Amino acid sequence: MNEILASITEAIKKGDRKTATAQTQAAINAQLNAEEILGSLVSGMDDVGRRFKNNEIYVPEVLIAARAMKESMALLKPLLIKAGVAPAYTAIIGTVQGDLHDIGKNLVSMMWTGANFNVIDLGTDVAPERFVSAVKEHGAHLVGLSALLTTTMPAMKNTVKAIRDAGLAGVKIAVGGAPVTQSFADEIGADGFSPDAGSAVDMARQLVGA
Ligand code: B1M
């Protein structure tokens, strides 16, 4: 692998924002292929996700790596647009109605962005109809629902039902959050469940067939 690309991956893994952005700029100046530069960034975030899933690192390290990724992506974005490289998949994410917890949802959003999904984050306390209209508006492939309260788990069920009732057959629904389990996900008819933001990337890729 090209030395600059390898150093970008290493910098993201370490959450080293300065090196990540400097090396991304160096790769751009050296006219390296935009998709390969993107690949080096995604590969760094993949490693962050794997270590988070294995409890080798914790939330602060993920946030620091995601910030390095975000700033490097900002440099790369004009080049990706020029080269016509767009994320292949769009995901809508939000915390369900009645629930204001967003720390875990934001981590999943960052990890999906790091895996090169186009993520539309609807925020917290999102009504089922808003999820439905966002899926239609953006032609989403995936919807991610987060719930942190046992009292808002029924809202997750209602949201899955609203999306199914809207006849959005192609869209996959992923759920997660501290009280959510695989058996609850099965019960409400979700397509996927993951217990953490690292596994949420594997789940998302699997659901959309990436
Ligand atoms: Co709240 N709260 N809270 N709270 N809060 C909990 C969740 C609680 C367990 C605390 C407790 O009692 N021990 C409890 C819920 C009990 C229950 O329902 N079983 C609780 C309660 C009761 C409440 C209030 C009702 C308190 C009150 O007002 N009486 C109230 C509700 C407000 C509302 O939402 N309507 C409330 C309010 C708040 C704050 C606003 C103060 C704040 C939220 C700030 C914010 O999010 N911006 C807050 C916080 C911070 C917590 C705790 C302390 C931490 C939650 C958190 O961010 N964890 C929490 C207790 C605890 O967990 N120790 C608690 C870190 C985060 C990284 O983990 O969100 O689980 P988590 O996300 C993980 C996974 O779950 C998964 O990946 C993430 C990363 O690995 N994941 C997904 C999450 N979403 C996913 C989606 C996926 C896939 C994976 O696919 C789409």
Short mmCIF file of C-alpha atoms and ligand atoms in Angstrom, two decimals:
data_model
loop_
_atom_site.label_atom_id
_atom_site.label_comp_id
_atom_site.label_asym_id
_atom_site.label_seq_id
_atom_site.Cartn_x
_atom_site.Cartn_y
_atom_site.Cartn_z
CA MET A 1 0.00 0.00 0.00
CA ASN A 2 1.08 3.56 -0.68
CA GLU A 3 2.94 5.05 2.31
CA ILE A 4 0.70 8.12 2.56
CA LEU A 5 -2.46 5.98 2.53
CA ALA A 6 -1.06 3.67 5.20
CA SER A 7 -0.25 6.66 7.38
CA ILE A 8 -3.81 7.99 6.99
CA THR A 9 -5.22 4.65 8.21
CA GLU A 10 -2.79 4.65 11.17
CA ALA A 11 -3.66 8.25 12.08
CA ILE A 12 -7.41 7.49 12.10
CA LYS A 13 -6.84 4.39 14.24
CA LYS A 14 -4.98 6.56 16.76
CA GLY A 15 -7.45 9.46 16.48
CA ASP A 16 -4.49 11.65 15.46
CA ARG A 17 -6.41 14.48 13.82
CA LYS A 18 -3.38 16.56 12.82
CA THR A 19 -1.61 13.71 11.01
CA ALA A 20 -4.84 12.41 9.48
CA THR A 21 -5.69 15.78 7.91
CA ALA A 22 -2.08 16.57 6.92
CA GLN A 23 -1.66 13.17 5.24
CA THR A 24 -5.07 13.41 3.56
CA GLN A 25 -3.97 16.76 2.14
CA ALA A 26 -0.63 15.20 1.10
CA ALA A 27 -2.51 12.40 -0.67
CA ILE A 28 -4.69 14.96 -2.47
CA ASN A 29 -1.61 17.01 -3.46
CA ALA A 30 0.06 13.83 -4.75
CA GLN A 31 -3.08 13.29 -6.89
CA LEU A 32 -3.76 9.88 -5.42
CA ASN A 33 -7.06 8.29 -6.38
CA ALA A 34 -9.94 9.80 -4.33
CA GLU A 35 -11.55 6.41 -3.76
CA GLU A 36 -8.29 4.95 -2.48
CA ILE A 37 -7.87 7.87 -0.07
CA LEU A 38 -11.44 7.26 1.12
CA GLY A 39 -10.63 3.55 1.50
CA SER A 40 -7.69 4.37 3.77
CA LEU A 41 -9.95 6.48 6.02
CA VAL A 42 -12.72 3.84 6.13
CA SER A 43 -10.18 1.15 6.91
CA GLY A 44 -9.00 3.17 9.95
CA MET A 45 -12.58 3.56 11.22
CA ASP A 46 -13.23 -0.16 10.65
CA ASP A 47 -10.38 -0.91 13.01
CA VAL A 48 -11.77 1.57 15.57
CA GLY A 49 -15.17 -0.16 15.35
CA ARG A 50 -13.63 -3.60 15.80
CA ARG A 51 -11.68 -2.55 18.90
CA PHE A 52 -14.73 -0.77 20.38
CA LYS A 53 -16.82 -3.92 19.86
CA ASN A 54 -14.12 -5.96 21.63
CA ASN A 55 -13.97 -3.48 24.53
CA GLU A 56 -10.35 -2.67 23.73
CA ILE A 57 -11.22 1.05 23.48
CA TYR A 58 -14.11 3.14 24.80
CA VAL A 59 -16.45 5.98 23.80
CA PRO A 60 -13.86 8.85 24.05
CA GLU A 61 -11.43 7.09 21.67
CA VAL A 62 -14.24 6.50 19.18
CA LEU A 63 -15.27 10.17 19.34
CA ILE A 64 -11.66 11.31 18.82
CA ALA A 65 -11.18 8.97 15.84
CA ALA A 66 -14.53 10.08 14.35
CA ARG A 67 -13.45 13.72 14.62
CA ALA A 68 -10.20 12.95 12.76
CA MET A 69 -12.24 11.10 10.13
CA LYS A 70 -14.73 13.96 9.78
CA GLU A 71 -12.05 16.61 9.27
CA SER A 72 -10.18 14.47 6.75
CA MET A 73 -13.44 13.77 4.91
CA ALA A 74 -14.09 17.52 4.67
CA LEU A 75 -10.80 17.86 2.74
CA LEU A 76 -11.57 14.88 0.54
CA LYS A 77 -15.22 15.66 -0.19
CA PRO A 78 -14.72 18.13 -3.09
CA LEU A 79 -12.46 15.58 -4.77
CA LEU A 80 -15.01 12.79 -4.30
CA ILE A 81 -17.75 14.97 -5.76
CA LYS A 82 -15.51 15.89 -8.73
CA ALA A 83 -14.73 12.22 -9.29
CA GLY A 84 -18.42 11.34 -9.05
CA VAL A 85 -17.81 9.07 -6.05
CA ALA A 86 -20.95 9.09 -3.92
CA PRO A 87 -21.73 6.77 -1.01
CA ALA A 88 -23.61 3.80 -2.42
CA TYR A 89 -26.06 3.61 0.50
CA THR A 90 -28.20 6.10 2.41
CA ALA A 91 -29.22 5.52 6.01
CA ILE A 92 -31.74 7.42 8.11
CA ILE A 93 -31.07 7.31 11.84
CA GLY A 94 -32.85 8.67 14.88
CA THR A 95 -33.88 8.11 18.47
CA VAL A 96 -37.51 7.08 18.66
CA GLN A 97 -40.46 9.19 19.80
CA GLY A 98 -40.42 10.21 23.47
CA ASP A 99 -36.73 9.43 23.90
CA LEU A 100 -34.08 12.15 24.24
CA HIS A 101 -30.98 9.96 24.63
CA ASP A 102 -28.60 10.48 21.73
CA ILE A 103 -25.06 9.56 22.76
CA GLY A 104 -25.25 5.94 21.52
CA LYS A 105 -27.23 6.94 18.43
CA ASN A 106 -24.58 9.55 17.57
CA LEU A 107 -21.86 6.90 17.87
CA VAL A 108 -23.72 4.61 15.47
CA SER A 109 -24.25 7.57 13.12
CA MET A 110 -20.51 8.35 13.19
CA MET A 111 -19.53 4.74 12.60
CA TRP A 112 -21.92 4.44 9.66
CA THR A 113 -20.55 7.70 8.23
CA GLY A 114 -17.04 6.31 8.75
CA ALA A 115 -18.09 3.23 6.77
CA ASN A 116 -19.05 5.59 3.91
CA PHE A 117 -22.82 5.48 4.29
CA ASN A 118 -24.65 8.73 3.53
CA VAL A 119 -26.24 9.23 6.97
CA ILE A 120 -29.24 11.50 7.55
CA ASP A 121 -29.56 12.00 11.30
CA LEU A 122 -33.08 13.02 12.37
CA GLY A 123 -32.04 13.58 16.00
CA THR A 124 -34.08 12.56 19.02
CA ASP A 125 -37.79 12.17 19.81
CA VAL A 126 -38.52 11.29 16.20
CA ALA A 127 -42.14 10.45 15.35
CA PRO A 128 -42.82 7.36 13.18
CA GLU A 129 -44.22 9.55 10.37
CA ARG A 130 -40.96 11.52 10.25
CA PHE A 131 -38.97 8.34 9.71
CA VAL A 132 -41.39 7.34 6.95
CA SER A 133 -41.19 10.70 5.16
CA ALA A 134 -37.37 10.79 5.45
CA VAL A 135 -37.08 7.31 3.92
CA LYS A 136 -39.23 8.45 0.99
CA GLU A 137 -37.47 11.79 0.60
CA HIS A 138 -33.95 10.36 0.58
CA GLY A 139 -34.66 6.98 -1.01
CA ALA A 140 -32.98 5.36 1.98
CA HIS A 141 -31.71 1.78 1.99
CA LEU A 142 -31.54 1.54 5.76
CA VAL A 143 -33.26 3.01 8.84
CA GLY A 144 -31.60 2.91 12.26
CA LEU A 145 -33.77 3.25 15.37
CA SER A 146 -32.33 3.83 18.81
CA ALA A 147 -34.16 3.60 22.16
CA LEU A 148 -32.69 3.88 25.66
CA LEU A 149 -35.86 3.67 27.74
CA THR A 150 -38.07 0.66 28.31
CA THR A 151 -40.97 3.13 28.05
CA THR A 152 -39.99 4.12 24.49
CA MET A 153 -39.56 0.57 23.19
CA PRO A 154 -43.23 0.58 22.06
CA ALA A 155 -42.41 3.66 19.93
CA MET A 156 -39.75 1.54 18.22
CA LYS A 157 -42.41 -1.07 17.48
CA ASN A 158 -44.78 1.65 16.15
CA THR A 159 -42.04 3.02 13.91
CA VAL A 160 -41.28 -0.38 12.40
CA LYS A 161 -45.02 -0.83 11.78
CA ALA A 162 -45.37 2.64 10.20
CA ILE A 163 -42.48 1.93 7.81
CA ARG A 164 -43.93 -1.48 6.87
CA ASP A 165 -47.45 -0.04 6.50
CA ALA A 166 -46.08 2.65 4.16
CA GLY A 167 -45.12 -0.16 1.80
CA LEU A 168 -41.42 0.74 1.83
CA ALA A 169 -40.48 -2.83 1.09
CA GLY A 170 -36.89 -2.23 0.01
CA VAL A 171 -35.76 -0.47 3.17
CA LYS A 172 -34.09 -2.46 5.95
CA ILE A 173 -34.67 -1.56 9.60
CA ALA A 174 -31.94 -1.85 12.22
CA VAL A 175 -32.53 -1.35 15.93
CA GLY A 176 -30.38 -0.92 19.01
CA GLY A 177 -30.03 0.72 22.41
CA ALA A 178 -29.43 -0.49 25.94
CA PRO A 179 -32.85 -2.14 26.63
CA VAL A 180 -33.20 -3.57 23.11
CA THR A 181 -32.46 -7.26 22.51
CA GLN A 182 -32.34 -9.58 19.53
CA SER A 183 -35.59 -11.19 20.66
CA PHE A 184 -37.34 -7.79 20.89
CA ALA A 185 -36.02 -6.94 17.41
CA ASP A 186 -37.46 -10.22 16.10
CA GLU A 187 -40.74 -9.63 17.90
CA ILE A 188 -41.29 -6.18 16.31
CA GLY A 189 -40.19 -7.32 12.85
CA ALA A 190 -36.91 -5.39 12.58
CA ASP A 191 -34.36 -6.73 10.12
CA GLY A 192 -31.33 -6.36 12.35
CA PHE A 193 -30.14 -5.72 15.90
CA SER A 194 -26.69 -4.87 17.17
CA PRO A 195 -25.59 -4.35 20.75
CA ASP A 196 -22.95 -1.67 20.03
CA ALA A 197 -21.81 0.90 17.49
CA GLY A 198 -18.94 -1.27 16.24
CA SER A 199 -21.20 -4.23 15.39
CA ALA A 200 -23.71 -1.77 13.92
CA VAL A 201 -21.37 -1.32 10.94
CA ASP A 202 -21.19 -5.06 10.19
CA MET A 203 -24.97 -5.26 10.60
CA ALA A 204 -25.58 -2.29 8.27
CA ARG A 205 -23.28 -3.68 5.58
CA GLN A 206 -24.93 -7.07 5.83
CA LEU A 207 -28.47 -5.63 5.66
CA VAL A 208 -27.83 -3.58 2.53
CA GLY A 209 -25.67 -6.27 0.95
CA ALA A 210 -22.56 -4.03 0.82
CO1 B1M B 1 -31.34 8.69 31.02
N1 B1M B 1 -31.86 6.89 31.56
N2 B1M B 1 -33.10 9.34 31.46
N3 B1M B 1 -30.59 10.41 30.61
N4 B1M B 1 -29.63 7.90 31.02
C1 B1M B 1 -30.90 5.82 31.39
C2 B1M B 1 -31.03 5.19 30.00
C3 B1M B 1 -31.26 4.83 32.57
C4 B1M B 1 -30.85 3.37 32.33
C5 B1M B 1 -30.63 5.37 33.90
C6 B1M B 1 -31.03 4.53 35.11
O1 B1M B 1 -32.08 4.64 35.61
N5 B1M B 1 -30.13 3.68 35.54
C7 B1M B 1 -32.78 5.05 32.67
C8 B1M B 1 -33.64 4.14 31.82
C9 B1M B 1 -34.34 3.07 32.61
C10 B1M B 1 -35.14 2.21 31.73
O2 B1M B 1 -35.94 2.64 30.96
N6 B1M B 1 -34.89 0.93 31.87
C11 B1M B 1 -32.90 6.51 32.29
C12 B1M B 1 -33.98 7.35 32.63
C13 B1M B 1 -35.05 6.72 33.50
C14 B1M B 1 -34.09 8.67 32.19
C15 B1M B 1 -35.20 9.69 32.50
C16 B1M B 1 -36.63 9.14 32.45
C17 B1M B 1 -34.87 10.28 33.87
C18 B1M B 1 -35.92 11.24 34.40
O3 B1M B 1 -36.09 12.30 33.86
N7 B1M B 1 -36.59 10.80 35.42
C19 B1M B 1 -34.97 10.78 31.41
C20 B1M B 1 -35.74 10.47 30.14
C21 B1M B 1 -35.67 11.59 29.15
C22 B1M B 1 -36.21 11.16 27.81
O4 B1M B 1 -35.50 10.56 27.05
N8 B1M B 1 -37.49 11.45 27.56
C23 B1M B 1 -33.50 10.61 31.18
C24 B1M B 1 -32.68 11.65 30.77
C25 B1M B 1 -31.33 11.55 30.55
C26 B1M B 1 -30.42 12.74 30.22
C27 B1M B 1 -31.08 13.79 29.33
C28 B1M B 1 -30.04 13.39 31.54
C29 B1M B 1 -29.14 12.03 29.63
C30 B1M B 1 -29.18 11.89 28.11
C31 B1M B 1 -28.22 12.84 27.42
C32 B1M B 1 -28.08 12.49 25.97
O5 B1M B 1 -28.20 11.39 25.52
N9 B1M B 1 -27.78 13.54 25.23
C33 B1M B 1 -29.28 10.63 30.24
C34 B1M B 1 -28.22 9.71 30.30
C35 B1M B 1 -26.86 10.23 29.88
C36 B1M B 1 -28.40 8.38 30.74
C37 B1M B 1 -27.34 7.29 31.00
C38 B1M B 1 -26.62 7.71 32.28
C39 B1M B 1 -26.31 7.07 29.91
C40 B1M B 1 -26.86 6.73 28.53
C41 B1M B 1 -25.72 6.76 27.54
O6 B1M B 1 -25.54 7.74 26.84
N10 B1M B 1 -24.89 5.71 27.54
C42 B1M B 1 -28.22 5.99 31.19
C43 B1M B 1 -27.71 5.06 32.26
C44 B1M B 1 -26.58 4.21 31.77
O7 B1M B 1 -26.61 3.68 30.67
N11 B1M B 1 -25.61 4.05 32.62
C45 B1M B 1 -29.57 6.54 31.32
C46 B1M B 1 -23.67 5.65 26.70
C47 B1M B 1 -24.00 5.22 25.27
C48 B1M B 1 -22.72 5.12 24.44
O8 B1M B 1 -24.57 3.93 25.34
O9 B1M B 1 -26.80 4.76 24.52
O10 B1M B 1 -26.50 2.36 25.32
P1 B1M B 1 -25.96 3.56 24.66
O11 B1M B 1 -25.55 3.17 23.16
C49 B1M B 1 -24.79 2.04 22.85
C50 B1M B 1 -25.63 0.80 22.57
O12 B1M B 1 -26.83 0.77 23.24
C51 B1M B 1 -25.75 0.79 21.08
O13 B1M B 1 -24.55 1.38 20.62
C52 B1M B 1 -24.12 2.39 21.54
C53 B1M B 1 -22.62 2.38 21.59
O14 B1M B 1 -22.09 1.12 21.77
N12 B1M B 1 -26.84 1.50 20.40
C54 B1M B 1 -27.21 1.08 19.15
C55 B1M B 1 -27.56 2.57 20.73
N13 B1M B 1 -28.39 2.88 19.76
C56 B1M B 1 -28.21 1.99 18.75
C57 B1M B 1 -28.79 1.85 17.49
C58 B1M B 1 -28.37 0.80 16.67
C59 B1M B 1 -27.39 -0.08 17.08
C60 B1M B 1 -26.79 0.03 18.32
O15 B1M B 1 -28.87 0.59 15.44
C61 B1M B 1 -29.66 1.57 14.85
#
